[in-house]
Amino acid sequence: MTEVEPELAAPAGTAPRFGAVEAGGTKFVCLVGTSPDDVVAKTRIPTGADPATTLAAVVRFFADSPAPAAVGIASFGPVELRPDHPHYGHITSTPKPGWRDVDLVGPIRSVLNVPVGFDTDVAGAALGEGRWGAAQGLGTFVYMTVGTGIGAAAVVGGRLAVGLGHAEMGHISVPRQAGDTYPGGCPYHGDCLEGMAAGGAIAARFGPPAEQLTGADLRQAVEWEAGYLAEGLRTFVYTIMPERIVIGGSVPQLPGLFPLVRAKLAATMAGYGALPEHAADDFVAPAGLGGMAGPAGALVLAENALRARG
Amino acid sequence: MTEVEPELAAPAGTAPRFGAVEAGGTKFVCLVGTSPDDVVAKTRIPTGADPATTLAAVVRFFADSPAPAAVGIASFGPVELRPDHPHYGHITSTPKPGWRDVDLVGPIRSVLNVPVGFDTDVAGAALGEGRWGAAQGLGTFVYMTVGTGIGAAAVVGGRLAVGLGHAEMGHISVPRQAGDTYPGGCPYHGDCLEGMAAGGAIAARFGPPAEQLTGADLRQAVEWEAGYLAEGLRTFVYTIMPERIVIGGSVPQLPGLFPLVRAKLAATMAGYGALPEHAADDFVAPAGLGGMAGPAGALVLAENALRARG
């Protein structure tokens, strides 16, 4: 007699139920469902100083919830993504106390005994936006998040682009904007994209954080922010030729930012390699899922893990 | 009774024979074979002012050669790569007299009646290096050529990365090297990677072309060239995370360039996202096929076209 998991035995057309973990530096968001609109259980677990305690709470949540057919984990990083690497599924060299070289996949897989998918939080958000958000139906797109840091992930030909590891697109170089003397906040590169355009760069230049700026300071902050993001986007366009670039995070909520980024991207491309698609308002689009992008992407990671086990 | 093409009916283990066209601005290189080491017919046809005459000569070459199972074309650009676009298979907005909006795929497919693959010359060279050259066996790599221009193509997860069109990686921005006052030679962006590091930029700074420089000028040229290429490579590493970057073309033959590019890449990455693989001597590797990379890649394009029809 063949045992089948209840989800796989569900009537045709009924999607299997998956588990999702968005592992963040301050909290783990865990849920069980078929989509962001069909969540049957959800919890938030503080990211404690002791990973074993946090992971035990995660496992307990899933044990107490309707059983998922697979679990996906979208984690803060850096993480090890190469399946044949002995530390696959680990957080690696994070500065976060206690969390260096911590295995996330192992404890969840061994207790729940289901396939477990694993990727970065940014890659997860990209998958979530691709399935249910602002990049639905696109084969090749870039998702970028701009907050305390800048991260981006590319989906190429329908799959997350992964080479030696996950991309670090926030750390590309960008030309300095006219009049900006801020040396840059990246401890490695100084004035890379993240160093010049992450949230901390605005606070370092003006004092208050972005959302508290007004008047001339706000106008100048938006002008520079749009300039740096547009330069980064030019590099994404020329290297990846995405069908769309989706931007999430807190900083892009600065008033008037998106139209200015679009105009400055057109200006810095200077017509070279420019296609009609680049001029569309939704070529550079705000993220559609907000805080649910990561957990939604973790559902996709779970689905992929189940399919890979096939 | 089923007609089968002779190549497909060949004994097991015998590769089918393909046709290859490397369409360049000065000549079309055409060949028939199974690999760069097994070429049964080859010719060079000058790129004339009248495309119809040039293409007729190409078709005649294949008609007079052992019949190929499919043909691949790796062309100078810009080209239209979207299969559903009415101008798919065309050279589009080239400044080359007479060659604007010229259909390359149509005439060859209609006369030879075989599947025809099509991509850029740079993408073709990338495929050739991936199959038989310096990137053999790698799933994700970047091929860059540095000559009169700079072009690059990425293979991601074993497939050419194509979004809205082909990449234009030569036109990413790079930080200016210390002491370099050259404004840059790109008519669109000025001091983009191509503007600062293509062959013309060296001649514009020093007078003689790169291969004629000596003494202090040569040392300075190599220093700056390595600096700009390393900055470009940092962007490729952070956006695509390739397993290797292969560099072809004339300019990289400057003496001592490769070791300096490797050292400067390590310096500009500053340890961030750096993996042991990045420190290997063959992470940044010279191209292996020389002038045969493009025609070899066209063989791969032909094979892919045959498989797609399959």
XYZ file of C-alpha atoms in Angstrom:
620
model
C 0.000 0.000 0.000
C 1.333 3.387 -1.008
C 1.231 6.207 1.494
C 0.506 9.544 -0.122
C 0.672 12.872 1.607
C -2.820 14.347 2.041
C -1.940 17.444 -0.045
C -0.849 15.336 -3.000
C -4.013 13.291 -2.764
C -6.149 16.430 -2.849
C -8.713 16.760 -5.652
C -7.311 17.892 -9.015
C -7.025 21.667 -9.110
C -6.415 21.982 -5.396
C -2.948 23.339 -4.742
C -0.827 21.545 -2.141
C -0.230 23.403 1.105
C 3.307 24.562 1.826
C 5.238 25.937 4.763
C 7.124 29.223 4.502
C 9.842 30.719 6.674
C 11.160 34.223 6.141
C 14.216 34.251 8.372
C 15.099 37.838 9.218
C 17.550 39.467 11.547
C 14.840 40.542 13.980
C 12.065 37.989 13.414
C 11.163 34.746 11.676
C 7.826 34.938 9.865
C 6.373 31.451 9.466
C 3.184 30.461 7.707
C 1.345 27.555 6.122
C -0.822 28.023 3.049
C -1.151 27.761 -0.712
C -0.655 31.454 -1.523
C -0.403 34.846 0.234
C -4.220 34.972 -0.003
C -4.753 31.508 1.464
C -2.831 31.299 4.726
C -4.129 28.772 7.250
C -1.556 29.400 10.005
C 0.948 32.166 10.658
C 3.305 33.274 13.416
C 6.206 35.603 14.152
C 9.113 34.355 16.202
C 11.757 36.791 17.486
C 15.262 36.073 16.192
C 16.849 35.269 19.542
C 20.482 35.208 20.536
C 20.326 31.410 20.636
C 19.522 29.953 17.206
C 18.561 26.558 18.644
C 15.730 28.143 20.649
C 14.463 30.106 17.650
C 14.586 27.075 15.351
C 12.850 24.902 17.942
C 9.990 27.414 17.977
C 9.837 27.308 14.183
C 9.651 23.517 14.164
C 6.989 23.581 16.874
C 4.869 25.996 14.806
C 4.880 23.626 11.849
C 4.255 20.588 14.036
C 1.166 22.340 15.462
C -0.108 23.512 12.024
C -1.783 21.644 9.140
C 1.047 19.541 7.681
C 2.885 21.188 4.766
C 3.978 19.110 1.750
C 7.292 20.972 1.764
C 8.864 23.988 3.470
C 10.693 26.928 1.928
C 13.143 29.146 3.792
C 14.079 32.645 2.578
C 16.871 33.788 4.865
C 19.020 36.765 5.735
C 22.583 36.146 4.710
C 25.133 35.516 3.632
C 24.018 31.935 3.090
C 25.470 28.864 1.383
C 23.361 27.873 -1.624
C 25.453 25.225 -3.368
C 23.620 21.925 -2.802
C 26.870 19.927 -2.791
C 28.573 22.171 -0.246
C 28.889 20.757 3.300
C 27.391 23.980 4.655
C 24.439 24.092 2.240
C 21.461 25.610 3.973
C 23.559 27.477 6.527
C 23.803 31.135 7.345
C 27.567 31.662 6.958
C 29.613 34.742 7.890
C 26.914 37.018 9.322
C 28.008 39.569 11.909
C 24.793 38.847 13.860
C 25.860 37.467 17.243
C 25.337 33.710 17.575
C 24.099 33.173 14.023
C 27.384 32.507 12.247
C 27.522 29.042 10.590
C 23.998 28.129 11.664
C 22.204 25.335 9.817
C 18.626 26.365 8.996
C 17.657 23.599 6.600
C 18.893 20.603 8.593
C 16.807 20.967 11.791
C 13.598 21.678 9.875
C 14.070 18.850 7.379
C 15.037 16.284 9.983
C 12.062 16.969 12.235
C 9.343 17.568 9.619
C 10.680 15.015 7.124
C 9.573 16.981 4.048
C 11.559 18.580 1.210
C 13.013 21.958 2.237
C 13.832 24.727 -0.241
C 16.347 27.411 0.677
C 17.486 30.754 -0.699
C 18.173 34.329 0.338
C 15.465 36.668 1.595
C 15.934 38.812 -1.504
C 15.677 35.834 -3.856
C 12.560 34.733 -1.995
C 10.971 38.163 -2.379
C 11.831 38.083 -6.093
C 10.056 34.728 -6.470
C 7.061 36.020 -4.520
C 6.780 39.133 -6.702
C 7.158 36.926 -9.777
C 4.322 34.606 -8.770
C 1.833 36.940 -7.137
C 3.219 40.498 -7.278
C 4.562 43.127 -9.650
C 6.493 40.734 -11.926
C 3.768 38.189 -12.630
C 4.192 36.291 -15.861
C 7.660 37.638 -16.669
C 10.530 35.315 -17.545
C 13.388 37.709 -16.841
C 13.242 40.427 -14.219
C 15.192 42.013 -11.381
C 13.808 42.566 -7.886
C 15.644 45.107 -5.750
C 15.001 46.099 -2.168
C 16.287 49.391 -0.774
C 16.231 49.790 2.986
C 18.999 49.540 5.578
C 20.896 47.747 2.808
C 20.386 47.185 -0.901
C 19.875 43.688 -2.250
C 18.671 42.453 -5.601
C 17.986 39.155 -7.283
C 17.533 38.301 -10.941
C 15.134 35.777 -12.401
C 16.462 34.772 -15.830
C 14.450 32.583 -18.158
C 12.018 31.799 -15.346
C 14.653 30.675 -12.869
C 16.602 32.414 -10.128
C 20.049 33.201 -11.481
C 22.546 31.399 -9.262
C 26.185 30.913 -10.116
C 28.870 30.508 -7.467
C 26.369 31.872 -4.994
C 23.756 34.561 -4.658
C 24.292 37.921 -6.309
C 25.444 40.974 -4.388
C 23.991 43.577 -6.704
C 23.897 46.252 -4.021
C 27.681 46.438 -4.220
C 28.145 47.458 -7.841
C 29.901 50.764 -8.443
C 27.888 53.832 -9.434
C 29.083 57.238 -10.612
C 28.927 59.990 -8.009
C 26.028 62.424 -8.362
C 26.873 66.084 -8.940
C 27.377 67.982 -5.705
C 27.302 64.940 -3.429
C 30.363 64.870 -1.178
C 29.223 62.011 1.085
C 32.041 59.445 1.050
C 29.626 56.498 1.195
C 28.579 54.151 3.942
C 29.727 50.735 2.741
C 32.473 49.392 5.005
C 33.942 47.477 2.040
C 33.558 49.733 -0.988
C 32.639 53.137 0.399
C 30.619 54.625 -2.427
C 29.061 51.566 -4.069
C 25.294 51.597 -4.765
C 24.473 50.446 -1.223
C 26.994 52.864 0.237
C 25.380 55.831 -1.526
C 21.692 54.891 -1.696
C 20.744 52.712 1.286
C 18.712 54.312 4.044
C 21.739 55.030 6.202
C 23.322 57.158 3.487
C 20.381 59.547 3.567
C 20.474 59.825 7.355
C 24.256 60.312 7.266
C 23.961 63.213 4.813
C 20.931 65.020 6.237
C 20.609 63.975 9.884
C 17.026 62.735 10.047
C 16.092 59.520 8.255
C 14.485 59.744 4.827
C 10.870 59.639 6.000
C 11.349 62.691 8.266
C 12.912 64.992 5.676
C 11.056 68.049 4.363
C 11.594 71.009 2.024
C 14.940 71.465 0.297
C 16.564 68.543 2.122
C 13.809 66.215 0.962
C 14.077 67.462 -2.618
C 17.854 67.003 -2.606
C 17.598 63.541 -1.009
C 15.070 62.389 -3.604
C 17.190 63.845 -6.421
C 20.353 62.007 -5.321
C 18.539 58.814 -4.386
C 16.860 58.678 -7.794
C 20.200 59.359 -9.465
C 22.039 56.539 -7.720
C 19.200 54.063 -8.184
C 18.952 54.969 -11.878
C 22.689 54.336 -12.308
C 22.294 50.962 -10.646
C 19.317 50.180 -12.868
C 21.323 51.079 -15.983
C 23.819 48.397 -14.990
C 21.024 45.864 -14.405
C 19.525 46.723 -17.808
C 22.824 46.380 -19.651
C 23.904 43.178 -17.888
C 20.600 41.286 -17.599
C 18.146 42.998 -20.008
C 15.225 42.401 -17.647
C 11.653 42.795 -18.821
C 10.936 44.731 -15.644
C 12.694 45.989 -12.527
C 10.622 45.798 -9.337
C 11.731 47.875 -6.350
C 10.657 47.261 -2.782
C 11.787 48.347 0.673
C 11.293 51.496 2.713
C 13.467 54.033 0.882
C 11.584 53.873 -2.446
C 8.549 55.241 -0.644
C 10.152 58.697 -0.778
C 7.597 60.962 -2.514
C 8.083 61.321 -6.248
C 10.958 58.857 -6.398
C 9.692 56.454 -9.076
C 9.006 59.010 -11.844
C 12.420 60.557 -11.204
C 14.188 57.177 -11.311
C 12.501 56.440 -14.656
C 13.545 59.799 -16.103
C 17.121 59.489 -14.849
C 17.412 55.914 -16.137
C 16.419 57.116 -19.609
C 18.938 59.956 -19.311
C 21.861 57.759 -18.264
C 21.107 55.147 -20.944
C 21.261 58.054 -23.422
C 19.255 56.097 -25.979
C 21.805 53.287 -26.232
C 20.161 49.862 -26.168
C 16.906 51.639 -25.348
C 13.733 49.764 -26.299
C 10.117 50.934 -26.266
C 9.604 48.647 -23.271
C 12.087 50.711 -21.247
C 9.915 53.788 -21.640
C 6.800 52.134 -20.183
C 5.774 53.346 -16.740
C 5.772 49.808 -15.399
C 9.301 48.985 -16.564
C 10.440 50.300 -13.183
C 7.630 49.270 -10.862
C 6.992 49.356 -7.120
C 6.794 45.986 -5.397
C 3.285 44.601 -5.115
C 3.347 42.395 -2.042
C 5.001 44.570 0.616
C 6.042 42.526 3.626
C 4.405 39.395 2.237
C 6.901 39.095 -0.658
C 9.401 37.098 1.401
C 6.971 34.574 2.900
C 5.236 34.265 -0.490
C 8.581 33.524 -2.096
C 9.277 30.921 0.573
C 6.071 29.166 -0.567
C 7.538 29.070 -4.092
C 10.824 27.719 -2.731
C 8.839 24.956 -0.993
C 6.995 24.127 -4.203
C 10.276 23.975 -6.125
C 11.775 21.691 -3.491
C 8.812 19.344 -3.746
C 9.069 19.301 -7.546
C 12.835 18.677 -7.425
C 12.248 15.640 -5.232
C 9.652 14.639 -7.872
C 7.839 6.086 -45.972
C 9.619 8.502 -43.654
C 12.369 10.689 -45.033
C 15.145 11.251 -42.526
C 17.992 13.648 -42.939
C 21.267 11.774 -43.495
C 22.858 13.296 -40.379
C 20.066 12.120 -38.147
C 20.292 8.645 -39.623
C 24.013 8.483 -38.913
C 25.272 5.641 -36.689
C 24.836 6.161 -32.951
C 27.662 8.238 -31.541
C 28.197 10.192 -34.764
C 27.331 13.838 -34.250
C 25.127 15.542 -36.847
C 26.832 18.030 -39.134
C 25.843 21.691 -38.771
C 26.332 24.883 -40.683
C 27.831 27.967 -39.009
C 27.823 31.613 -40.028
C 29.769 34.238 -38.135
C 28.416 37.436 -39.642
C 30.922 40.223 -39.074
C 31.202 43.796 -40.239
C 34.052 42.983 -42.621
C 33.514 39.305 -43.443
C 31.146 36.381 -43.080
C 32.920 33.200 -41.932
C 30.911 30.140 -42.999
C 31.654 26.516 -42.267
C 30.112 23.057 -42.097
C 31.210 20.555 -39.474
C 30.517 18.896 -36.165
C 33.031 20.875 -34.072
C 35.904 23.362 -34.513
C 38.162 20.313 -34.942
C 35.975 18.638 -37.550
C 35.273 21.154 -40.308
C 34.444 19.696 -43.724
C 33.936 22.989 -45.601
C 34.823 26.597 -44.840
C 34.822 29.965 -46.589
C 35.137 33.688 -45.974
C 32.810 36.066 -47.778
C 33.450 39.824 -47.670
C 30.616 41.820 -46.085
C 29.653 43.788 -49.183
C 27.673 46.989 -49.480
C 24.738 44.977 -50.859
C 23.454 42.456 -48.290
C 21.558 40.448 -50.942
C 24.794 39.665 -52.771
C 26.581 38.648 -49.573
C 23.688 36.454 -48.419
C 23.402 34.828 -51.861
C 27.067 33.835 -51.586
C 26.413 32.403 -48.110
C 23.490 30.341 -49.383
C 25.564 29.145 -52.377
C 28.344 27.990 -50.029
C 25.932 25.815 -48.062
C 24.261 24.513 -51.223
C 27.686 23.423 -52.506
C 28.760 21.855 -49.169
C 27.743 18.619 -47.433
C 24.189 19.306 -46.290
C 23.903 20.622 -42.701
C 21.093 19.443 -40.403
C 20.669 23.024 -39.207
C 22.458 26.364 -39.488
C 23.477 28.796 -36.745
C 24.151 32.476 -37.298
C 26.195 34.585 -34.852
C 25.898 38.145 -36.083
C 27.183 41.644 -35.492
C 24.441 43.824 -34.109
C 22.271 45.170 -32.890
C 19.974 42.304 -33.769
C 16.382 41.339 -32.959
C 16.291 38.174 -30.870
C 12.665 37.924 -29.763
C 11.182 35.000 -31.704
C 7.723 36.568 -31.816
C 8.976 39.913 -33.128
C 8.271 40.626 -36.822
C 11.956 41.508 -37.267
C 13.302 38.408 -35.521
C 16.542 37.361 -37.165
C 17.277 40.846 -38.526
C 20.206 43.146 -38.014
C 18.376 46.262 -36.807
C 19.822 49.767 -36.264
C 23.440 49.241 -37.329
C 25.303 52.286 -38.659
C 26.907 50.004 -41.295
C 25.774 51.294 -44.723
C 23.153 49.101 -46.355
C 22.813 46.653 -43.472
C 20.078 48.330 -41.452
C 16.942 46.152 -41.043
C 18.434 43.245 -42.964
C 16.924 39.786 -42.515
C 19.680 37.187 -42.063
C 17.609 34.212 -40.930
C 14.857 34.360 -43.567
C 16.917 33.942 -46.767
C 19.001 31.122 -45.316
C 16.032 29.235 -43.866
C 13.877 29.587 -46.981
C 16.558 28.308 -49.370
C 18.152 25.583 -47.233
C 14.904 24.536 -45.540
C 16.572 23.595 -42.241
C 16.199 25.041 -38.722
C 18.222 28.236 -38.296
C 19.530 29.446 -34.931
C 20.369 33.107 -34.427
C 22.140 35.229 -31.840
C 24.769 37.928 -31.464
C 28.437 37.373 -32.333
C 29.320 37.784 -28.670
C 26.683 35.290 -27.541
C 27.942 32.882 -30.185
C 31.508 33.209 -28.971
C 30.292 32.598 -25.416
C 28.583 29.376 -26.500
C 31.699 28.291 -28.396
C 33.937 28.907 -25.386
C 31.433 27.065 -23.222
C 31.379 23.978 -25.435
C 34.989 23.707 -26.611
C 36.993 26.554 -25.050
C 37.867 28.144 -21.735
C 34.459 27.732 -20.078
C 33.867 24.041 -20.770
C 31.536 22.336 -18.337
C 30.465 25.512 -16.516
C 26.804 26.323 -15.978
C 27.184 30.038 -15.308
C 29.911 32.172 -16.840
C 30.554 35.472 -18.578
C 32.413 35.813 -21.881
C 33.770 39.289 -22.661
C 35.563 40.462 -25.772
C 37.694 43.612 -25.715
C 38.710 45.040 -29.073
C 37.381 47.989 -31.037
C 34.359 47.661 -28.765
C 33.537 45.729 -25.597
C 30.816 43.112 -25.618
C 29.922 40.421 -23.152
C 27.389 37.651 -22.839
C 26.320 35.631 -19.827
C 25.438 31.963 -19.754
C 23.245 31.348 -16.693
C 22.252 27.857 -15.643
C 23.545 26.489 -18.944
C 21.556 28.856 -21.142
C 22.311 32.214 -22.727
C 20.705 34.899 -20.607
C 18.227 36.747 -22.808
C 15.591 39.109 -21.517
C 14.180 41.927 -23.626
C 17.169 41.463 -25.912
C 20.873 40.836 -25.780
C 22.943 42.391 -23.037
C 25.065 45.485 -23.571
C 27.564 44.851 -20.814
C 30.229 47.023 -22.395
C 28.155 50.049 -21.474
C 28.054 49.721 -17.697
C 29.573 52.566 -15.715
C 32.999 52.172 -14.116
C 34.805 54.428 -11.657
C 37.560 56.567 -13.167
C 41.114 55.348 -12.537
C 43.435 57.662 -10.605
C 45.258 60.103 -12.881
C 43.256 59.287 -16.015
C 41.854 62.468 -17.573
C 40.635 60.877 -20.836
C 36.941 61.825 -21.166
C 36.022 58.486 -22.718
C 35.250 57.402 -26.253
C 31.646 56.177 -26.079
C 29.398 58.467 -28.133
C 26.492 57.659 -25.785
C 27.973 57.465 -22.294
C 31.473 58.919 -22.590
C 33.308 57.097 -19.837
C 31.475 53.770 -19.640
C 33.546 50.553 -19.660
C 33.745 50.502 -23.461
C 34.469 54.222 -23.558
C 37.456 53.836 -21.204
C 38.812 50.369 -22.033
C 38.149 49.532 -25.697
C 41.092 49.655 -28.070
C 40.305 53.148 -29.283
C 40.592 54.559 -25.766
C 44.219 53.432 -25.559
C 45.072 54.942 -28.940
C 43.254 58.158 -28.012
C 45.305 58.534 -24.826
C 48.743 57.525 -26.067
C 48.746 57.963 -29.862
C 49.867 54.534 -31.072
C 47.507 51.584 -30.674
C 47.997 49.262 -27.727
C 50.219 46.724 -29.478
C 52.791 49.386 -30.448
C 53.247 50.906 -26.989
C 56.527 50.526 -25.079
C 58.143 51.663 -21.835
C 56.284 53.953 -19.490
C 53.331 54.404 -21.858
C 52.862 50.650 -22.078
C 53.051 50.280 -18.307
C 50.511 53.058 -17.782
C 48.198 51.669 -20.469
C 48.265 48.200 -18.915
C 47.702 49.663 -15.452
C 44.608 51.629 -16.497
C 43.284 48.910 -18.788
C 43.535 46.357 -15.981
C 41.866 48.811 -13.620
C 38.848 49.427 -15.834
C 38.425 45.775 -16.763
C 38.627 44.793 -13.086
C 35.909 47.317 -12.238
C 33.733 45.849 -14.980
C 34.431 42.349 -13.710
C 33.431 43.342 -10.180
C 30.031 44.330 -11.548
C 29.733 41.038 -13.439
C 30.670 39.127 -10.280
C 28.169 40.965 -8.104
C 25.300 40.810 -10.619
C 25.740 37.329 -12.111
C 28.095 35.413 -9.759
C 29.737 33.578 -12.665
C 31.887 30.533 -12.071
C 34.422 31.998 -14.481
C 34.963 35.086 -16.631
C 36.566 34.421 -20.017
C 38.128 37.342 -21.875
C 38.886 37.380 -25.595
C 39.723 39.982 -28.220
C 42.884 41.862 -29.115
C 43.329 44.243 -26.183
C 43.675 41.541 -23.483
C 46.850 40.427 -25.226
C 48.664 43.387 -23.660
C 51.626 41.896 -21.756
C 50.958 41.209 -18.095
C 47.315 42.211 -18.267
C 45.648 39.098 -16.832
C 47.595 38.900 -13.533
C 46.983 42.604 -12.992
C 43.241 42.283 -13.719
C 43.030 39.448 -11.183
C 44.839 41.475 -8.515
C 42.766 44.583 -9.136
C 39.512 42.601 -9.102
C 40.422 41.244 -5.675
C 41.293 44.768 -4.536
C 38.042 46.359 -5.726
C 35.900 43.548 -4.265
C 37.692 44.291 -0.971
C 36.821 40.863 0.387
C 33.068 41.387 0.114
C 31.295 38.385 -1.376
C 34.721 36.959 -2.124
C 34.903 33.165 -2.431
C 37.927 30.890 -2.708
C 36.941 30.344 -6.360
C 37.503 34.031 -7.082
C 41.154 33.713 -6.076
C 41.874 30.883 -8.526
C 44.061 31.840 -11.493
C 41.480 30.524 -13.929
C 38.597 32.524 -12.486
C 39.584 35.236 -14.977
C 40.800 33.255 -17.981
C 41.903 34.057 -21.519
C 39.623 32.786 -24.291
C 40.606 29.403 -25.647
C 39.350 29.374 -29.216
C 40.598 32.677 -30.655
C 38.904 33.498 -33.947
C 37.100 30.165 -33.980
C 34.928 31.022 -30.976
C 32.238 32.701 -33.094
C 31.894 29.991 -35.767
C 32.058 27.322 -33.035
C 29.253 29.078 -31.209
C 27.240 29.203 -34.421
C 27.486 25.398 -34.515
C 25.947 25.334 -31.023
C 23.202 27.718 -32.160
C 22.470 25.331 -35.039
C 22.306 22.373 -32.687
C 19.949 24.267 -30.374
C 17.714 25.199 -33.313
C 17.505 21.572 -34.384
C 16.665 20.474 -30.844
C 14.020 23.198 -30.490
C 12.330 21.940 -33.650
C 12.577 18.371 -32.294
